[in-house]
Short mmCIF file of C-alpha atoms in Angstrom, two decimals:
data_model
loop_
_atom_site.label_atom_id
_atom_site.label_comp_id
_atom_site.label_asym_id
_atom_site.label_seq_id
_atom_site.Cartn_x
_atom_site.Cartn_y
_atom_site.Cartn_z
CA MET A 1 6.19 -23.70 -18.25
CA THR A 2 6.19 -27.10 -16.95
CA ASN A 3 3.71 -29.20 -15.41
CA VAL A 4 3.85 -28.98 -11.47
CA VAL A 5 4.66 -32.39 -9.43
CA SER A 6 3.69 -31.85 -5.77
CA ILE A 7 5.73 -33.12 -3.20
CA GLY A 8 2.89 -32.59 -0.84
CA LEU A 9 1.55 -30.54 1.58
CA PRO A 10 -1.26 -32.79 2.99
CA LYS A 11 -4.47 -31.04 3.40
CA LYS A 12 -5.66 -31.36 6.94
CA PRO A 13 -9.29 -31.31 7.96
CA ASN A 14 -9.09 -28.34 10.31
CA LEU A 15 -8.15 -25.71 7.61
CA GLY A 16 -11.93 -23.94 8.16
CA GLN A 17 -11.23 -23.82 11.94
CA ARG A 18 -7.45 -22.49 11.13
CA GLN A 19 -9.23 -19.82 8.95
CA ALA A 20 -11.97 -18.94 11.17
CA ALA A 21 -9.40 -18.30 14.03
CA LEU A 22 -7.32 -16.14 11.44
CA LEU A 23 -10.43 -14.14 10.63
CA GLY A 24 -11.33 -13.80 14.49
CA SER A 25 -7.68 -12.15 14.69
CA PHE A 26 -7.95 -9.62 11.60
CA ALA A 27 -11.47 -8.56 12.74
CA GLN A 28 -10.62 -8.07 16.69
CA HIS A 29 -7.23 -8.11 17.70
CA ARG A 30 -5.12 -6.02 15.09
CA ARG A 31 -6.34 -2.70 14.47
CA PRO A 32 -9.56 -0.85 15.45
CA ALA A 33 -12.18 -1.01 12.94
CA ASP A 34 -11.90 3.02 12.31
CA ASP A 35 -8.73 2.58 11.06
CA VAL A 36 -8.08 2.63 7.60
CA PHE A 37 -5.44 -0.14 7.58
CA TRP A 38 -7.86 -2.32 9.17
CA LEU A 39 -10.14 -1.96 6.06
CA LYS A 40 -7.11 -2.49 3.92
CA GLU A 41 -6.01 -5.79 5.95
CA ASN A 42 -9.66 -7.39 6.32
CA ALA A 43 -10.31 -6.57 2.74
CA GLU A 44 -7.39 -8.31 1.89
CA VAL A 45 -7.80 -11.74 4.18
CA LEU A 46 -11.82 -11.69 3.45
CA ASN A 47 -10.95 -11.40 -0.62
CA ILE A 48 -8.36 -14.37 -0.19
CA LEU A 49 -10.37 -16.73 1.75
CA ALA A 50 -13.23 -15.98 -0.60
CA THR A 51 -11.69 -16.33 -3.71
CA SER A 52 -9.85 -19.45 -2.71
CA GLY A 53 -13.52 -21.22 -2.12
CA ALA A 54 -12.82 -21.34 1.73
CA VAL A 55 -15.59 -23.15 4.09
CA LEU A 56 -16.00 -21.52 6.94
CA PRO A 57 -17.51 -22.91 9.95
CA THR A 58 -21.08 -21.24 10.55
CA HIS A 59 -19.79 -19.14 13.80
CA ALA A 60 -16.74 -17.75 11.55
CA LEU A 61 -18.47 -14.39 10.68
CA GLU A 62 -20.00 -13.63 13.37
CA VAL A 63 -17.13 -11.23 14.47
CA TYR A 64 -17.98 -9.26 11.43
CA ALA A 65 -21.68 -9.03 12.37
CA SER A 66 -21.90 -5.33 13.71
CA PHE A 67 -19.67 -4.31 11.00
CA TYR A 68 -21.90 -5.61 8.33
CA ASP A 69 -24.95 -4.24 9.88
CA THR A 70 -23.59 -0.77 9.86
CA ILE A 71 -21.50 -0.60 6.30
CA GLU A 72 -24.22 1.30 4.76
CA GLU A 73 -23.57 3.94 7.03
CA ARG A 74 -20.19 3.74 6.73
CA MET A 75 -20.19 4.08 3.01
CA ARG A 76 -22.30 7.09 3.27
CA PHE A 77 -19.80 8.61 5.70
CA PHE A 78 -16.67 7.39 3.97
CA PRO A 79 -17.40 6.67 0.31
CA GLN A 80 -13.72 7.66 -0.26
CA TYR A 81 -13.22 4.06 0.95
CA TYR A 82 -15.94 2.54 -1.40
CA ARG A 83 -13.68 -0.45 -2.80
CA PHE A 84 -12.68 -1.43 0.87
CA LEU A 85 -16.14 -1.33 1.99
CA LEU A 86 -17.79 -2.90 -1.29
CA SER A 87 -14.91 -5.53 -1.27
CA ILE A 88 -15.62 -6.65 2.24
CA CYS A 89 -19.07 -6.60 2.04
CA LEU A 90 -19.34 -8.75 -1.11
CA ASP A 91 -16.65 -11.17 0.05
CA LEU A 92 -18.60 -11.76 3.42
CA GLU A 93 -22.07 -12.31 1.68
CA GLU A 94 -20.00 -14.77 -0.67
CA LEU A 95 -18.60 -16.44 2.73
CA GLY A 96 -22.29 -16.87 4.03
CA MET A 97 -23.04 -13.75 5.74
CA PRO A 98 -26.86 -13.33 5.38
CA GLY A 99 -28.19 -10.48 3.69
CA ASP A 100 -28.63 -8.50 0.58
CA THR A 101 -26.30 -5.47 1.67
CA GLY A 102 -24.11 -6.02 -1.23
CA ARG A 103 -26.37 -5.15 -3.62
CA ARG A 104 -27.73 -1.77 -2.22
CA LEU A 105 -24.24 -0.58 -1.77
CA CYS A 106 -23.46 -1.48 -5.36
CA ASP A 107 -26.74 0.27 -6.53
CA THR A 108 -25.35 3.27 -4.32
CA VAL A 109 -21.62 3.22 -5.39
CA ARG A 110 -23.11 3.53 -9.28
CA ALA A 111 -25.86 5.88 -8.77
CA ALA A 112 -23.06 8.22 -7.14
CA SER A 113 -20.49 7.47 -9.97
CA LEU A 114 -17.89 6.75 -7.63
CA PRO A 115 -15.83 4.77 -10.29
CA GLU A 116 -15.69 7.60 -12.13
CA SER A 117 -13.49 9.90 -9.74
CA GLU A 118 -10.90 7.10 -9.75
CA LEU A 119 -7.66 8.39 -11.92
CA SER A 120 -6.11 5.26 -12.21
CA ASP A 121 -7.32 2.34 -14.57
CA LEU A 122 -6.49 -0.38 -12.18
CA GLN A 123 -8.51 1.43 -9.50
CA ARG A 124 -11.36 1.73 -12.11
CA ALA A 125 -10.93 -2.17 -13.18
CA GLU A 126 -11.11 -3.27 -9.56
CA ALA A 127 -14.17 -1.14 -9.22
CA ASN A 128 -16.04 -2.62 -12.46
CA ARG A 129 -14.82 -5.93 -11.14
CA LEU A 130 -16.55 -5.28 -7.48
CA LEU A 131 -20.17 -3.98 -9.05
CA ALA A 132 -20.32 -6.57 -11.72
CA ARG A 133 -20.48 -9.03 -8.80
CA ARG A 134 -23.99 -7.82 -8.65
CA ASP A 135 -24.69 -7.07 -11.98
CA VAL A 136 -24.37 -3.45 -11.76
CA ALA A 137 -21.11 -2.81 -13.88
CA GLU A 138 -21.16 -1.49 -17.44
CA PRO A 139 -18.95 -3.01 -20.14
CA ASP A 140 -16.05 -0.66 -20.77
CA GLU A 141 -14.40 -2.18 -23.63
CA ALA A 142 -12.03 0.84 -24.05
CA LEU A 143 -10.57 0.19 -20.12
CA HIS A 144 -10.39 -3.53 -21.14
CA ALA A 145 -8.15 -2.50 -24.34
CA ARG A 146 -6.19 0.01 -22.01
CA LEU A 147 -5.29 -3.13 -19.69
CA LEU A 148 -4.77 -5.37 -22.03
CA ARG A 149 -1.92 -3.14 -23.98
CA PHE A 150 -0.25 -2.35 -20.76
CA ILE A 151 -0.13 -6.00 -19.62
CA SER A 152 0.95 -7.11 -23.18
CA HIS A 153 4.00 -4.66 -23.21
CA ALA A 154 6.31 -7.58 -22.05
CA GLU A 155 9.57 -5.39 -22.12
CA THR A 156 8.06 -3.27 -19.06
CA PHE A 157 8.22 -6.69 -17.24
CA ALA A 158 11.82 -7.51 -17.94
CA LEU A 159 13.07 -4.41 -15.48
CA PRO A 160 12.89 -4.68 -11.64
CA ASN A 161 9.55 -2.70 -10.82
CA LYS A 162 7.49 -4.12 -7.99
CA LYS A 163 4.95 -1.49 -8.52
CA VAL A 164 4.17 -2.48 -12.29
CA ALA A 165 4.60 -6.11 -11.51
CA TYR A 166 1.95 -6.26 -8.82
CA GLU A 167 -0.30 -3.74 -11.25
CA LEU A 168 -0.16 -6.83 -13.66
CA THR A 169 -0.86 -9.28 -11.46
CA HIS A 170 -3.67 -7.26 -10.33
CA ILE A 171 -5.22 -6.72 -13.39
CA VAL A 172 -4.85 -10.67 -14.40
CA PHE A 173 -7.13 -10.77 -10.98
CA TYR A 174 -9.64 -8.29 -12.29
CA LEU A 175 -9.95 -9.49 -15.62
CA SER A 176 -10.40 -13.23 -14.41
CA ASP A 177 -12.76 -12.39 -12.00
CA TYR A 178 -10.12 -13.85 -9.33
CA GLY A 179 -10.25 -16.94 -11.38
CA ALA A 180 -14.33 -17.34 -11.76
CA GLN A 181 -14.35 -16.26 -15.12
CA PRO A 182 -12.17 -18.12 -18.00
CA LEU A 183 -9.31 -15.87 -19.12
CA ALA A 184 -7.86 -16.32 -22.55
CA LEU A 185 -4.73 -14.00 -22.38
CA PRO A 186 -2.66 -12.78 -25.46
CA GLU A 187 0.83 -14.57 -25.79
CA ARG A 188 2.63 -11.48 -24.94
CA ALA A 189 0.85 -10.97 -21.25
CA ILE A 190 1.58 -14.41 -20.75
CA THR A 191 5.17 -13.34 -21.39
CA SER A 192 4.76 -10.50 -19.24
CA LEU A 193 3.64 -12.79 -16.42
CA GLU A 194 6.61 -15.00 -16.84
CA TYR A 195 9.23 -11.85 -17.26
CA ALA A 196 7.67 -10.82 -13.35
CA GLY A 197 8.19 -14.18 -12.23
CA LEU A 198 11.73 -14.63 -13.12
CA LEU A 199 12.49 -11.27 -11.36
CA ALA A 200 10.71 -12.12 -8.30
CA TYR A 201 12.33 -15.56 -7.95
CA LEU A 202 15.58 -13.89 -8.61
CA ASP A 203 14.95 -11.48 -5.80
CA GLN A 204 13.53 -14.90 -3.74
CA ASP A 205 10.46 -12.68 -3.32
CA VAL A 206 7.82 -15.23 -2.13
CA ASP A 207 5.09 -12.40 -1.99
CA LEU A 208 5.24 -11.32 -5.49
CA LEU A 209 5.95 -14.71 -6.93
CA SER A 210 2.98 -15.82 -5.19
CA GLU A 211 0.75 -13.37 -6.81
CA VAL A 212 2.55 -14.15 -10.10
CA CYS A 213 1.85 -18.09 -9.54
CA VAL A 214 -1.62 -17.29 -8.84
CA ALA A 215 -2.29 -14.91 -11.85
CA LEU A 216 -0.61 -17.83 -14.33
CA ARG A 217 -3.37 -20.11 -13.14
CA PHE A 218 -6.00 -17.68 -13.27
CA ALA A 219 -5.08 -17.33 -17.02
CA GLY A 220 -4.83 -20.95 -17.55
CA GLN A 221 -1.45 -21.45 -17.19
CA LEU A 222 0.70 -23.93 -15.00
CA PRO A 223 3.69 -21.97 -13.87
CA SER A 224 7.22 -23.18 -13.58
CA GLU A 225 7.66 -26.10 -11.58
CA ILE A 226 11.28 -24.41 -9.81
CA TRP A 227 9.24 -21.71 -8.81
CA GLU A 228 5.92 -23.69 -7.18
CA GLN A 229 8.39 -26.05 -5.69
CA TRP A 230 10.55 -23.21 -3.91
CA LEU A 231 7.43 -21.60 -2.66
CA GLU A 232 6.13 -25.16 -1.32
CA THR A 233 8.88 -25.07 0.64
CA GLU A 234 8.63 -21.51 1.90
CA VAL A 235 5.18 -21.95 3.15
CA HIS A 236 6.83 -24.06 5.86
CA GLY A 237 8.55 -21.11 6.95
CA PHE A 238 6.26 -18.95 8.47
CA VAL A 239 5.57 -19.02 12.25
CA VAL A 240 2.31 -17.63 14.15
CA ARG A 241 2.38 -16.91 17.27
CA SER A 242 -0.02 -15.51 20.00
CA VAL A 243 0.79 -12.46 21.56
CA GLY A 244 -0.32 -9.66 24.03
CA SER A 245 -0.89 -7.06 21.65
CA ALA A 246 -0.79 -7.51 17.78
CA PRO A 247 2.29 -5.68 16.08
CA ALA A 248 2.47 -2.56 14.17
CA ALA A 249 3.87 -4.69 11.35
CA ASP A 250 4.69 -8.54 10.47
CA ALA A 251 5.00 -10.78 7.47
CA TYR A 252 1.04 -10.64 7.45
CA HIS A 253 0.70 -10.24 3.47
CA GLU A 254 3.59 -12.69 2.87
CA TYR A 255 1.47 -15.16 4.87
CA LEU A 256 -1.83 -14.35 3.38
CA VAL A 257 -0.74 -14.90 -0.40
CA THR A 258 1.74 -17.75 -0.01
CA SER A 259 -1.37 -19.60 1.81
CA TRP A 260 -3.60 -18.17 -0.83
CA TRP A 261 -1.33 -19.70 -3.65
CA ALA A 262 -0.86 -23.04 -1.64
CA THR A 263 -4.79 -23.36 -1.80
CA ILE A 264 -5.52 -22.84 -5.47
CA ALA A 265 -2.57 -25.20 -6.16
CA GLY A 266 -4.27 -27.87 -4.30
CA LEU A 267 -1.80 -27.86 -1.08
CA SER A 268 -2.58 -26.68 2.74
CA GLY A 269 -2.18 -22.94 3.65
CA PHE A 270 -2.99 -21.08 6.49
CA ARG A 271 -0.38 -23.24 8.89
CA SER A 272 -0.18 -22.86 12.55
CA VAL A 273 -3.19 -20.60 13.23
CA GLN A 274 -4.75 -22.35 16.62
CA GLN A 275 -7.10 -19.74 18.08
CA PRO A 276 -8.42 -16.61 17.74
CA GLY A 277 -6.42 -13.44 19.56
CA ALA A 278 -4.16 -11.43 18.89
CA ILE A 279 -0.98 -12.81 16.78
CA GLU A 280 2.18 -12.33 14.93
CA ILE A 281 3.16 -13.52 12.16
CA SER A 282 6.99 -14.11 11.35
CA ARG A 283 9.14 -15.48 8.37
CA HIS A 284 12.42 -17.16 8.89
CA HIS A 285 15.06 -16.07 7.70
CA SER A 286 15.56 -16.65 3.94
CA GLN A 287 18.62 -15.78 1.88
CA ARG A 288 18.53 -12.98 -0.06
CA GLY A 289 18.15 -13.29 -3.87
CA PRO A 290 20.81 -12.33 -6.63
CA LEU A 291 18.81 -9.67 -8.22
CA ARG A 292 20.66 -6.74 -7.14
CA ALA A 293 24.21 -8.07 -7.02
CA ILE A 294 23.40 -9.02 -10.83
CA SER A 295 22.21 -5.46 -11.53
CA GLU A 296 24.94 -4.09 -10.09
CA LEU A 297 27.49 -6.13 -11.80
CA MET A 298 25.56 -5.22 -15.24
CA TYR A 299 25.54 -1.68 -14.48
CA GLN A 300 29.28 -1.54 -13.78
CA LEU A 301 30.35 -3.51 -16.85
CA GLY A 302 28.94 -0.67 -18.99
CA THR A 303 29.17 -0.66 -22.34
CA ALA A 304 30.77 -4.18 -21.75
CA ARG A 305 27.65 -6.09 -20.77
CA SER A 306 25.74 -7.88 -23.44
CA GLY A 307 22.28 -9.13 -23.90
CA ASN A 308 23.68 -12.73 -24.64
CA TRP A 309 22.66 -14.63 -22.02
CA THR A 310 25.28 -17.77 -23.12
CA HIS A 311 27.84 -15.23 -22.83
CA MET A 312 27.24 -13.64 -19.78
CA ARG A 313 26.51 -16.78 -17.61
CA VAL A 314 30.34 -17.74 -17.55
CA LEU A 315 30.98 -13.99 -16.21
CA PHE A 316 28.30 -14.75 -13.31
CA GLU A 317 29.34 -17.83 -12.27
CA GLN A 318 33.10 -16.46 -12.09
CA ALA A 319 31.61 -13.05 -9.87
CA LEU A 320 28.39 -14.63 -7.79
CA PRO A 321 28.80 -16.43 -4.77
CA PRO A 322 27.38 -19.95 -5.13
CA GLU A 323 24.62 -19.56 -3.26
CA HIS A 324 23.62 -16.82 -5.78
CA HIS A 325 24.95 -18.59 -8.70
CA SER A 326 22.32 -21.48 -7.84
CA ILE A 327 19.46 -19.17 -7.77
CA LEU A 328 20.45 -17.77 -11.18
CA ILE A 329 20.80 -20.95 -13.30
CA GLY A 330 17.36 -22.28 -11.52
CA ALA A 331 16.10 -19.06 -13.13
CA ALA A 332 17.19 -19.92 -16.45
CA GLN A 333 16.20 -23.70 -16.07
CA SER A 334 12.64 -22.45 -14.77
CA SER A 335 11.39 -20.48 -18.23
CA GLN A 336 12.17 -21.26 -21.76
CA ARG A 337 11.67 -17.33 -22.07
CA PHE A 338 14.81 -16.72 -19.72
CA GLU A 339 16.90 -15.60 -22.88
CA THR A 340 14.59 -13.27 -24.17
CA PHE A 341 14.16 -11.93 -20.53
CA PHE A 342 17.64 -11.45 -20.53
CA GLU A 343 17.92 -9.52 -23.22
CA GLY A 344 15.69 -7.06 -21.95
CA PHE A 345 17.05 -7.29 -18.54
CA SER A 346 20.80 -6.54 -19.51
CA ARG A 347 19.90 -3.22 -21.17
CA ALA A 348 22.96 -3.69 -23.57
CA LEU A 349 23.87 -1.04 -25.93
#
């Protein structure tokens, strides 16, 4: 990994106002509050602001006042959404909402043993992290060991699989309490993050690469300068415009996660939001990364493919268009682990 040299997105004094406008849009103008996707989207935006140390204007949380006042009744009726509800409540209080409802919700979740209804270790880890914020969680060393074992199996993350890559980043988020607690990961887990980052960079996936870079920083690592310089360029590529009604789908998640990364990296995120209201978040058309083309070429080679990067790079130079080859070479230069990554990625016989 290398030190990051910022080429500078200057911090702006109206960041808090932009974040307040963003909350107004998510709380009131995208979906109705009885829609589970409202819970998902608002849990995401509040969590990102709370874990990036946002300082909001005093009026910013007023749009959530009625929801906060009824959240205990919602928990009683919708216990299946307890992680969303608890996350929203705790983050609201972290951001300045007066009250102690979060502690009571934690007690309710614990008394009902709701985390025990989870099949996934990932979801149990999220639940434990939420309860620990009010000192209600019990240590679960067996769960901790299983999570570390999963993220330390680096070979898993040398293969394209976005589901496991996002599970990797979220496990690091939960283990580090989103950067609030020091986290010393095994070297193999750092390798896993770097492999996931290489795949995200090869795919030019701004969403996943932002999460990988945030996870690396939470683990006390500096991400690749090449990766973060590309992300810094991509932060400028989002357009936020006012619309009559919010779209069913837009680039909101990519926007939130890249803005989160930018804030944690000391840059300026949440650009272009001016005032509350319905907004649509779009992103400029960026070139597709070479990941699929590389994978298809490797598959077509069959038994002729090799895990030796030095040997295969000549073939890629001949077969890939210049823009794809440039990204591939950038990936190779971005990590000292690239050759061992390529051995696993090649699946050579």
